[in-house]
Coordinates of C-alpha atoms in Angstrom, one line a residue:
M1187 CA -15.0 19.2 17.9
G1188 CA -13.8 17.7 14.6
A1189 CA -11.7 19.1 11.8
V1190 CA -11.7 19.3 8.1
I1191 CA -8.6 18.5 6.0
E1192 CA -8.7 19.7 2.4
N1193 CA -5.6 19.9 0.1
N1194 CA -5.1 22.6 -2.5
L1195 CA -8.5 24.2 -2.0
N1196 CA -9.5 27.8 -1.5
V1197 CA -11.4 27.1 1.7
F1198 CA -8.8 25.5 3.9
H1199 CA -5.2 24.6 3.3
V1200 CA -3.3 21.7 4.9
I1201 CA 0.4 21.9 5.1
K1202 CA 1.8 18.4 5.5
D1203 CA 5.5 17.4 5.5
Y1204 CA 6.2 13.7 5.7
K1205 CA 9.4 12.2 6.9
M1206 CA 11.9 11.6 4.1
K1207 CA 12.5 8.0 3.4
A1208 CA 15.7 6.4 4.5
T1209 CA 19.1 7.7 3.6
T1210 CA 20.8 4.8 5.4
L1211 CA 20.5 1.1 5.4
A1212 CA 18.3 1.3 8.4
L1213 CA 16.1 3.9 6.6
T1214 CA 16.7 6.5 9.3
A1215 CA 14.4 9.4 8.8
S1216 CA 16.1 12.8 8.3
C1217 CA 13.3 15.3 8.3
A1218 CA 9.6 15.5 9.0
F1219 CA 6.5 17.2 7.8
T1220 CA 3.7 18.5 9.9
I1221 CA 0.0 18.3 9.4
S1222 CA -2.1 21.3 10.3
I1223 CA -5.7 20.3 11.1
L1224 CA -8.0 23.3 11.3
S1225 CA -10.9 23.2 13.7
F1226 CA -14.1 25.1 13.0
P1227 CA -15.2 28.1 15.1
A1228 CA -18.0 27.4 17.5
A1229 CA -20.4 30.0 16.2
T1230 CA -22.1 29.2 12.9
D1231 CA -22.2 32.9 11.9
D1232 CA -18.4 33.2 12.5
L1233 CA -17.9 30.0 10.5
Q1234 CA -20.0 31.2 7.5
S1235 CA -18.1 34.5 7.5
W1236 CA -14.7 32.8 7.8
R1237 CA -15.4 30.4 5.0
G1238 CA -17.2 32.8 2.8
L1239 CA -20.3 30.6 2.8
P1240 CA -23.8 32.0 2.1
D1241 CA -26.1 32.7 5.1
Y1242 CA -28.6 29.9 5.3
S1243 CA -30.6 31.5 8.1
G1244 CA -34.3 31.2 7.5
E1245 CA -33.9 28.5 4.9
V1246 CA -34.9 25.6 7.1
S1247 CA -36.5 22.5 5.7
S1248 CA -39.0 20.3 7.5
H1249 CA -36.5 17.3 7.4
H1250 CA -34.5 17.1 10.6
G1251 CA -34.5 20.9 10.8
L1252 CA -31.4 21.1 8.5
P1253 CA -30.9 24.1 6.2
K1254 CA -32.2 23.6 2.7
L1255 CA -29.4 24.4 0.3
R1256 CA -29.9 26.4 -2.9
P1257 CA -29.3 24.3 -6.0
D1258 CA -26.0 25.9 -6.7
H1259 CA -24.7 24.9 -3.2
E1260 CA -25.9 21.2 -3.4
K1261 CA -22.9 19.8 -5.1
S1262 CA -21.5 16.9 -3.1
E1263 CA -17.9 15.6 -3.0
R1264 CA -16.4 12.4 -1.6
Y1265 CA -14.8 12.6 1.8
I1266 CA -13.3 10.3 4.4
I1267 CA -14.7 10.8 7.9
K1268 CA -12.3 9.6 10.6
F1269 CA -14.1 8.9 13.9
K1270 CA -12.8 8.9 17.4
S1271 CA -13.1 5.2 18.3
T1272 CA -13.8 5.6 22.0
E1273 CA -16.3 8.4 21.6
L1274 CA -18.1 6.6 18.7
L1275 CA -18.5 3.4 20.7
A1276 CA -19.7 5.4 23.7
Y1277 CA -22.2 7.1 21.4
A1278 CA -23.4 3.6 20.4
G1279 CA -23.5 2.6 24.1
T1280 CA -20.9 -0.1 23.5
P1281 CA -18.1 -0.5 26.1
V1282 CA -14.5 -0.4 24.8
T1283 CA -12.9 -3.8 25.3
T1284 CA -9.9 -5.7 24.1
G1285 CA -11.4 -9.2 24.5
A1286 CA -11.6 -11.2 21.3
E1287 CA -15.1 -12.3 22.0
Q1288 CA -16.4 -8.7 21.9
L1289 CA -14.6 -7.6 18.8
S1290 CA -17.4 -8.6 16.4
E1291 CA -19.9 -6.8 18.6
M1292 CA -17.7 -3.7 18.7
K1293 CA -17.3 -3.8 14.9
A1294 CA -21.1 -4.0 14.4
S1295 CA -21.6 -1.2 16.9
Y1296 CA -19.0 1.0 15.2
T1297 CA -20.8 0.5 11.8
Q1298 CA -24.2 1.2 13.3
A1299 CA -23.0 4.3 15.2
A1300 CA -21.1 5.7 12.1
E1301 CA -24.2 5.1 10.0
S1302 CA -26.3 6.9 12.5
V1303 CA -24.1 9.9 12.7
L1304 CA -23.9 10.2 8.9
S1305 CA -27.7 9.7 8.5
Q1306 CA -28.3 12.5 10.9
H1307 CA -26.5 14.8 8.5
Q1308 CA -28.3 13.2 5.4
A1309 CA -24.9 12.1 4.1
E1310 CA -24.7 9.6 1.2
T1311 CA -22.7 6.8 2.8
I1312 CA -20.4 4.9 0.4
M1313 CA -18.6 2.5 2.7
H1314 CA -17.2 2.0 6.2
L1315 CA -13.5 1.3 6.8
D1316 CA -14.0 -0.5 10.1
F1317 CA -10.3 -1.3 10.7
A1318 CA -9.4 2.4 10.2
Q1319 CA -12.4 3.7 12.3
A1320 CA -13.4 5.7 9.2
S1321 CA -16.2 6.0 6.8
V1322 CA -16.6 7.3 3.2
A1323 CA -19.5 9.5 2.2
K1324 CA -20.6 12.2 -0.2
L1325 CA -21.1 15.6 1.5
N1326 CA -22.1 19.0 0.4
Q1327 CA -20.5 22.1 2.0
Y1328 CA -23.2 22.5 4.7
Q1329 CA -23.0 18.8 5.6
L1330 CA -19.3 19.0 5.7
Q1331 CA -19.2 22.0 8.2
E1332 CA -21.9 20.5 10.4
L1333 CA -20.5 17.0 10.5
A1334 CA -17.1 18.3 11.5
K1335 CA -18.7 19.7 14.7
H1336 CA -19.9 16.3 15.8
P1337 CA -18.2 15.1 19.0
T1338 CA -17.4 11.7 17.5
V1339 CA -15.6 13.1 14.5
E1340 CA -11.8 13.4 14.7
Y1341 CA -11.3 14.9 11.2
I1342 CA -12.7 14.9 7.7
E1343 CA -10.6 14.9 4.6
Q1344 CA -11.1 14.6 0.8
D1345 CA -11.0 11.2 -0.7
H1346 CA -8.3 11.9 -3.2
K1347 CA -8.0 10.3 -6.6
R1348 CA -5.3 7.8 -7.6
Y1349 CA -4.3 7.3 -11.3
I1350 CA -2.7 4.7 -13.5
D1351 CA 1.0 5.5 -14.0
D1352 CA 1.9 4.5 -17.6
V1353 CA 3.0 6.9 -20.3
K1354 CA 2.3 5.1 -23.6
S1355 CA 1.7 1.8 -25.2
L1356 CA 3.7 1.0 -28.3
D1357 CA 3.4 -1.8 -30.8
T1358 CA 1.3 -4.9 -30.1
I1359 CA 3.1 -8.1 -30.8
T1360 CA 1.3 -11.4 -31.4
A1361 CA 2.5 -14.8 -30.1
M1362 CA 6.3 -15.3 -30.5
S1363 CA 9.1 -17.5 -29.4
Q1364 CA 10.3 -16.8 -25.9
T1365 CA 12.5 -13.8 -25.3
T1366 CA 13.9 -12.3 -22.1
P1367 CA 13.0 -8.6 -21.7
Y1368 CA 16.0 -6.4 -20.9
G1369 CA 14.6 -5.5 -17.5
I1370 CA 14.8 -9.1 -16.2
T1371 CA 18.5 -9.3 -16.8
M1372 CA 19.1 -5.7 -15.6
V1373 CA 17.6 -6.5 -12.2
Q1374 CA 19.5 -9.9 -12.1
A1375 CA 16.3 -11.9 -11.8
N1376 CA 17.6 -14.5 -14.2
Q1377 CA 20.5 -15.2 -11.8
V1378 CA 18.4 -16.2 -8.8
S1379 CA 16.2 -19.3 -8.6
D1380 CA 12.5 -18.9 -7.7
A1381 CA 12.2 -22.6 -6.7
N1382 CA 11.2 -21.5 -3.2
A1383 CA 8.6 -19.0 -4.4
T1384 CA 5.8 -21.1 -2.9
T1385 CA 6.6 -19.3 0.4
M1386 CA 5.5 -15.9 -1.1
K1387 CA 2.4 -14.3 -2.4
V1388 CA 2.4 -11.1 -4.5
C1389 CA -0.7 -8.9 -4.7
V1390 CA -1.2 -6.7 -7.8
I1391 CA -3.7 -3.8 -7.4
D1392 CA -4.5 -2.7 -10.9
S1393 CA -7.0 -3.0 -13.8
G1394 CA -7.4 -6.8 -13.7
Y1395 CA -5.6 -9.8 -15.2
Q1396 CA -6.2 -11.8 -18.4
L1397 CA -6.4 -15.2 -16.7
S1398 CA -6.6 -16.9 -20.1
H1399 CA -3.3 -15.5 -21.4
P1400 CA -1.1 -18.5 -22.4
D1401 CA 2.0 -16.9 -20.9
L1402 CA 0.5 -16.2 -17.4
P1403 CA -0.1 -18.6 -14.6
T1404 CA -3.6 -19.8 -13.6
A1405 CA -2.8 -22.2 -10.8
G1406 CA -2.6 -20.5 -7.4
V1407 CA -4.0 -17.2 -8.8
T1408 CA -6.9 -15.7 -6.8
G1409 CA -8.6 -12.3 -7.1
S1410 CA -11.0 -9.7 -5.8
T1411 CA -12.9 -6.9 -7.6
F1412 CA -14.8 -3.8 -6.7
S1413 CA -18.6 -3.6 -7.4
G1414 CA -19.3 -2.7 -11.0
H1415 CA -15.8 -3.3 -12.2
G1416 CA -16.3 -6.7 -13.8
A1417 CA -14.4 -9.9 -13.0
W1418 CA -10.8 -9.7 -11.7
S1419 CA -9.8 -12.3 -14.3
T1420 CA -10.5 -9.8 -17.2
D1421 CA -8.7 -6.6 -18.0
G1422 CA -10.3 -3.9 -20.1
S1423 CA -7.2 -1.7 -20.4
G1424 CA -4.5 -4.4 -20.3
H1425 CA -2.5 -2.3 -17.8
G1426 CA -2.7 -4.8 -15.0
T1427 CA -1.9 -7.7 -17.3
H1428 CA 1.2 -6.0 -18.4
V1429 CA 2.3 -5.3 -14.8
A1430 CA 1.6 -8.8 -13.7
G1431 CA 3.5 -10.2 -16.7
T1432 CA 6.7 -8.5 -15.6
I1433 CA 6.3 -10.3 -12.2
V1434 CA 5.1 -13.7 -13.2
A1435 CA 5.2 -14.4 -16.9
L1436 CA 6.0 -18.1 -17.4
N1437 CA 9.2 -19.8 -18.6
N1438 CA 7.3 -21.9 -21.2
N1439 CA 9.1 -21.3 -24.5
I1440 CA 6.7 -18.6 -25.7
G1441 CA 6.4 -14.9 -25.2
V1442 CA 8.4 -13.4 -22.3
V1443 CA 9.5 -14.4 -18.8
G1444 CA 8.9 -12.5 -15.6
V1445 CA 11.0 -12.0 -12.5
L1446 CA 9.4 -15.2 -11.0
P1447 CA 8.8 -17.4 -14.1
S1448 CA 8.3 -20.8 -12.5
G1449 CA 4.6 -20.3 -11.7
L1450 CA 5.2 -21.2 -8.1
V1451 CA 4.7 -17.8 -6.5
G1452 CA 1.2 -17.1 -5.1
L1453 CA -0.6 -14.3 -6.9
H1454 CA -3.6 -12.3 -5.9
I1455 CA -5.3 -9.7 -8.1
V1456 CA -7.3 -6.8 -6.9
K1457 CA -9.2 -5.1 -9.7
I1458 CA -9.4 -1.5 -8.5
F1459 CA -9.9 0.1 -12.0
N1460 CA -12.9 -0.8 -14.1
D1461 CA -12.5 -1.7 -17.7
S1462 CA -12.8 1.8 -19.0
G1463 CA -11.4 3.7 -16.0
S1464 CA -7.9 5.1 -15.2
W1465 CA -8.5 6.5 -11.7
T1466 CA -9.8 5.4 -8.3
H1467 CA -10.0 6.9 -4.7
A1468 CA -7.6 6.7 -1.7
S1469 CA -10.3 4.9 0.3
N1470 CA -10.6 2.2 -2.4
L1471 CA -6.8 1.7 -2.3
I1472 CA -6.9 1.2 1.5
Q1473 CA -9.6 -1.4 1.0
A1474 CA -7.6 -3.0 -1.8
V1475 CA -4.5 -3.4 0.3
Q1476 CA -6.7 -4.8 3.0
L1477 CA -8.0 -7.4 0.5
C1478 CA -4.3 -8.2 -0.3
Q1479 CA -3.6 -8.7 3.4
N1480 CA -6.7 -10.9 3.8
A1481 CA -5.4 -13.0 0.9
G1482 CA -2.1 -13.5 2.7
A1483 CA 0.1 -11.3 0.4
N1484 CA 3.7 -10.6 1.4
V1485 CA 4.4 -8.0 -1.3
V1486 CA 1.9 -5.5 -2.9
N1487 CA 2.4 -3.7 -6.2
M1488 CA 0.6 -0.4 -6.7
S1489 CA 1.3 1.0 -10.2
L1490 CA -0.7 4.1 -9.5
S1491 CA -0.4 7.5 -7.8
G1492 CA -2.1 10.8 -7.1
P1493 CA -0.9 14.4 -6.2
S1494 CA -2.4 14.7 -2.8
S1495 CA -1.5 13.1 0.5
N1496 CA -4.3 11.5 2.6
T1497 CA -4.0 11.1 6.4
T1498 CA -6.2 8.0 6.6
E1499 CA -4.4 6.4 3.7
S1500 CA -1.0 7.2 5.2
N1501 CA -1.9 5.7 8.5
A1502 CA -3.3 2.6 6.8
M1503 CA -0.1 2.0 4.8
S1504 CA 1.9 2.3 8.0
N1505 CA -0.3 -0.3 9.7
F1506 CA 0.0 -2.7 6.8
Y1507 CA 3.8 -2.3 6.7
N1508 CA 4.1 -2.7 10.5
N1509 CA 2.1 -5.9 10.2
G1510 CA 4.7 -7.4 7.9
M1511 CA 3.7 -6.5 4.3
L1512 CA 6.1 -4.9 1.8
L1513 CA 4.5 -2.1 -0.2
V1514 CA 5.7 -0.9 -3.6
A1515 CA 4.4 2.0 -5.6
T1516 CA 5.2 4.3 -8.5
S1517 CA 7.0 7.6 -8.0
G1518 CA 4.9 9.2 -10.8
N1519 CA 5.3 10.1 -14.5
L1520 CA 5.1 13.9 -14.6
G1521 CA 8.9 14.4 -14.8
N1522 CA 8.9 16.9 -12.0
T1523 CA 9.9 17.0 -8.3
N1524 CA 6.4 16.8 -6.9
F1525 CA 5.5 14.2 -4.3
R1526 CA 3.0 11.5 -5.4
Y1527 CA 1.1 9.2 -3.2
P1528 CA 1.0 6.5 -1.9
A1529 CA 4.7 6.2 -3.0
S1530 CA 5.8 9.2 -0.9
Y1531 CA 4.6 7.7 2.4
D1532 CA 7.5 6.4 4.5
A1533 CA 5.8 2.9 4.7
V1534 CA 5.9 2.5 0.9
I1535 CA 8.9 1.9 -1.5
S1536 CA 8.8 4.7 -4.2
V1537 CA 10.1 3.4 -7.5
A1538 CA 11.6 5.5 -10.3
A1539 CA 12.1 4.4 -13.9
V1540 CA 15.3 3.9 -16.0
D1541 CA 15.7 3.0 -19.6
A1542 CA 17.6 0.2 -21.2
N1543 CA 20.9 2.1 -20.8
K1544 CA 20.2 2.6 -17.1
N1545 CA 19.6 6.3 -17.5
H1546 CA 16.9 8.1 -15.6
A1547 CA 13.7 8.2 -17.6
S1548 CA 12.7 11.8 -18.5
F1549 CA 9.1 11.3 -17.3
S1550 CA 10.0 9.8 -14.0
V1551 CA 9.4 12.0 -10.9
R1552 CA 12.5 13.1 -9.0
N1553 CA 12.2 13.8 -5.3
S1554 CA 13.5 12.9 -1.8
Q1555 CA 11.1 10.0 -1.5
V1556 CA 12.4 8.0 -4.4
E1557 CA 13.9 4.8 -2.9
L1558 CA 14.7 2.4 -5.8
S1559 CA 14.7 2.3 -9.6
G1560 CA 13.6 -0.3 -12.1
P1561 CA 13.4 -0.6 -15.9
G1562 CA 10.4 1.4 -17.1
V1563 CA 11.0 2.5 -20.7
N1564 CA 9.8 0.3 -23.6
V1565 CA 9.2 -2.7 -21.3
L1566 CA 8.0 -5.8 -23.1
S1567 CA 5.3 -7.8 -21.3
T1568 CA 2.0 -9.6 -21.6
C1569 CA -1.0 -7.6 -23.0
N1570 CA -4.6 -8.2 -23.6
N1571 CA -6.0 -10.6 -26.2
S1572 CA -3.1 -13.0 -25.4
N1573 CA -0.7 -10.6 -27.0
Y1574 CA 2.4 -8.8 -25.9
C1575 CA 3.3 -5.1 -26.0
N1576 CA 5.9 -2.5 -25.0
K1577 CA 4.8 0.1 -22.4
S1578 CA 6.6 2.9 -20.7
G1579 CA 6.0 4.4 -17.3
T1580 CA 6.9 4.1 -13.6
S1581 CA 4.0 1.6 -13.7
M1582 CA 6.4 -0.7 -15.5
A1583 CA 9.3 0.0 -13.2
A1584 CA 7.5 -0.9 -9.9
P1585 CA 6.7 -4.5 -10.8
H1586 CA 10.4 -5.2 -11.3
V1587 CA 11.1 -4.1 -7.7
T1588 CA 8.0 -6.0 -6.5
G1589 CA 9.1 -9.1 -8.2
V1590 CA 12.7 -8.9 -7.0
A1591 CA 11.5 -8.3 -3.4
A1592 CA 9.4 -11.4 -3.5
L1593 CA 12.2 -13.4 -5.2
V1594 CA 14.8 -12.5 -2.7
W1595 CA 12.4 -12.9 0.3
S1596 CA 11.4 -16.4 -1.0
N1597 CA 15.0 -17.5 -0.6
H1598 CA 15.3 -16.0 2.8
P1599 CA 11.9 -16.2 4.5
Q1600 CA 13.5 -15.8 7.9
C1601 CA 14.0 -12.1 7.1
T1602 CA 11.3 -9.5 7.9
N1603 CA 9.8 -7.1 5.4
A1604 CA 12.0 -4.2 6.8
Q1605 CA 15.1 -6.3 6.5
I1606 CA 14.4 -7.2 2.9
R1607 CA 13.8 -3.6 2.2
N1608 CA 17.0 -2.5 3.8
V1609 CA 19.0 -5.1 1.9
L1610 CA 17.5 -4.1 -1.5
N1611 CA 18.6 -0.6 -0.8
Q1612 CA 22.0 -1.7 0.4
T1613 CA 22.7 -3.8 -2.7
A1614 CA 21.1 -1.7 -5.4
E1615 CA 23.3 -0.7 -8.4
H1616 CA 24.2 2.9 -7.7
R1617 CA 23.5 5.5 -10.3
G1618 CA 23.9 9.2 -10.3
T1619 CA 25.4 11.3 -7.5
S1620 CA 26.9 9.6 -4.5
G1621 CA 24.6 8.1 -1.9
R1622 CA 20.9 8.1 -2.3
N1623 CA 19.8 10.7 -4.8
N1624 CA 16.4 12.0 -6.0
N1625 CA 16.7 10.5 -9.5
F1626 CA 17.5 6.9 -8.7
G1627 CA 17.0 6.6 -5.0
W1628 CA 19.6 4.0 -3.8
G1629 CA 19.9 2.7 -7.4
I1630 CA 18.6 -0.1 -9.6
V1631 CA 17.3 -3.0 -7.7
Q1632 CA 19.6 -6.1 -7.9
A1633 CA 18.2 -9.6 -7.1
K1634 CA 21.5 -11.6 -7.1
A1635 CA 23.4 -9.0 -5.1
A1636 CA 20.7 -8.9 -2.4
H1637 CA 20.5 -12.7 -2.3
D1638 CA 24.2 -13.1 -2.0
W1639 CA 24.4 -10.4 0.7
I1640 CA 21.9 -12.1 2.9
T1641 CA 23.5 -15.5 2.4
S1642 CA 26.8 -14.1 3.5
N1643 CA 25.7 -11.6 6.2
G1644 CA 22.3 -12.6 7.4
C1645 CA 19.2 -10.4 7.4
D1646 CA 20.8 -7.8 9.6
G1647 CA 24.4 -8.3 8.6
G1648 CA 25.3 -10.3 11.7
G1649 CA 26.0 -13.7 10.1
S1650 CA 23.8 -16.5 8.8
S1651 CA 20.3 -16.3 10.1
D1652 CA 18.8 -19.2 8.2
Y1653 CA 16.9 -20.7 11.1
T1654 CA 14.5 -23.6 10.4
W1655 CA 12.0 -24.5 13.0
Q1656 CA 10.2 -27.7 13.7
Y1657 CA 6.7 -27.8 15.2
A1658 CA 7.9 -30.3 17.8
P1659 CA 8.3 -30.4 21.6
T1660 CA 12.0 -29.7 21.6
F1661 CA 12.0 -26.7 19.1
N1662 CA 15.7 -27.3 18.5
S1663 CA 16.0 -28.0 14.7
R1664 CA 17.8 -25.0 13.2
V1665 CA 21.1 -23.5 12.0
C1666 CA 22.7 -21.3 14.6
P1667 CA 24.3 -18.0 13.6
I1668 CA 27.9 -18.0 12.6
G1669 CA 30.1 -18.3 15.7
S1670 CA 27.4 -19.8 17.9
I1671 CA 27.5 -23.2 19.4
P1672 CA 24.9 -25.6 18.0
G1673 CA 22.2 -26.5 20.6
T1674 CA 18.8 -25.6 21.6
V1675 CA 17.2 -22.2 21.4
T1676 CA 15.7 -20.7 24.5
L1677 CA 12.1 -19.7 23.9
Q1678 CA 10.1 -17.1 25.9
N1679 CA 6.4 -17.7 26.0
L1680 CA 4.7 -14.4 25.3
G1681 CA 1.2 -15.7 25.7
S1682 CA -1.5 -15.4 23.1
T1683 CA -0.6 -12.0 21.8
C1684 CA 2.2 -11.9 19.1
P1685 CA 3.8 -8.6 18.0
N1686 CA 4.4 -10.2 14.6
H1687 CA 1.7 -12.9 14.5
N1688 CA 1.8 -13.5 10.8
K1689 CA 5.5 -14.5 10.7
I1690 CA 7.0 -18.0 10.9
A1691 CA 9.3 -18.2 14.0
R1692 CA 12.8 -17.3 13.2
T1693 CA 15.6 -15.6 15.3
N1694 CA 14.2 -12.5 16.9
E1695 CA 10.8 -13.2 15.4
Y1696 CA 7.6 -14.9 16.6
V1697 CA 5.3 -17.8 16.0
T1698 CA 1.8 -18.7 17.1
G1699 CA 0.1 -22.0 17.7
L1700 CA 3.1 -24.2 18.7
G1701 CA 2.2 -27.4 20.6
G1702 CA 4.4 -29.7 22.6
A1703 CA 6.7 -28.8 25.5
G1704 CA 5.8 -25.1 25.7
G1705 CA 2.2 -25.5 24.9
P1706 CA 0.3 -23.3 22.4
G1707 CA 1.1 -19.6 22.4
C1708 CA 3.5 -17.1 21.0
Y1709 CA 7.3 -17.7 21.4
K1710 CA 10.3 -15.5 20.9
A1711 CA 13.8 -16.9 20.3
L1712 CA 16.0 -15.3 23.0
Q1713 CA 19.4 -16.8 22.1
C1714 CA 21.3 -19.6 20.6
R1715 CA 23.1 -21.7 23.3

């Protein structure tokens, strides 16, 4: 039997407490929150009585024998339906297998089976999230209660909305001689070279990107868009163009400069908001991050948020993070202590805003999930129509953290996403009460301090870890950790399955496809001899 998850509704209530983000360098969780998933009673009469639904007995249509709803009960809402993968494949008559050659068949079977289940309930299917074993559909209340009883359904939850997180747009400025926005110096981006940024790709999920802007890069920029949203290379609201400018505006003697101003960093744009819209759904955001991952992104910026948590979205963010991506999102602009999502998931860095004097912005949300801060008040960046403008909001703070993460990581590609995250927290400029606090998190992100820390201490603080590997039979070209004797590195062949398959081989990490002495496969560095 399935379950329905609905937040802040009169029908069911879900109580969900997520683990607080790290309060130590290792981001050790200090408390947790629980999800209560309510199952339906077996008897329809009991269910109707419990939920206060009208009695549909005797109102049977000729189509599939399903009750015919009165007009006032036919309103449909958008839901995510999470299926039980084994049961769904069994329903489709497809055996569960881990073999790569059967994966495409399993995916096709999943989609067909999910479509079959939804069509049985006359649901309006919107899309299938195959990698999450979930589908998105519009359901009325009767379809909702009946679908939740299906043996292949694990749970059903609302597909919550996510909103753009800016507060206001100030004066528009035409072309001008180059200036450095205060935020770039505040986060020390001007003190670290981005000459190695070709190793990184940043993904911006937003309203688009004015590709023709003279102060924004065009080379190495790719993009994706949602159906009906227009080209990713246009931006109806200018929000995405402003966010992107903080990260990548060029050092070219005009306008402004971004955190990575050389034009070397890879950039992928996902247009999740249409030209007139300011909100989207959690399922779209999951799909957008998947598009970022498909494009090879290392760091993802999400200058958006919503008030309700979503189990499918949370699980997806954890999977993306565990697969090596660094996820950054806005804490929110309501000036209260409420949790906003996706920033308040443990897998995501929640960013608060400060002003030019490093004071906490009055609109910036304050809670236990805030991890880092960035400049977010009157931030000057690129805008539509090849202009520039000042904007305020945690939407403006997040790209400072995103840019710094990519900048530091580009200079230390041997580090993992979790290590970069830890170091950014460790080296942030502390503000407010001692330790991590709800206003600033660990403090204002600092590029130079983080870069210097890794240079001196290594990714984990155990000495230099700047290994460089050659795809050669001996596998012995690298720099050993401080105190180790130079020589070869012992490699363990792990076969074809890599725990971290998208990483270049470094100490304590993995690599695929090596030829030579060990043959192709996945290798782990065991020690430096």
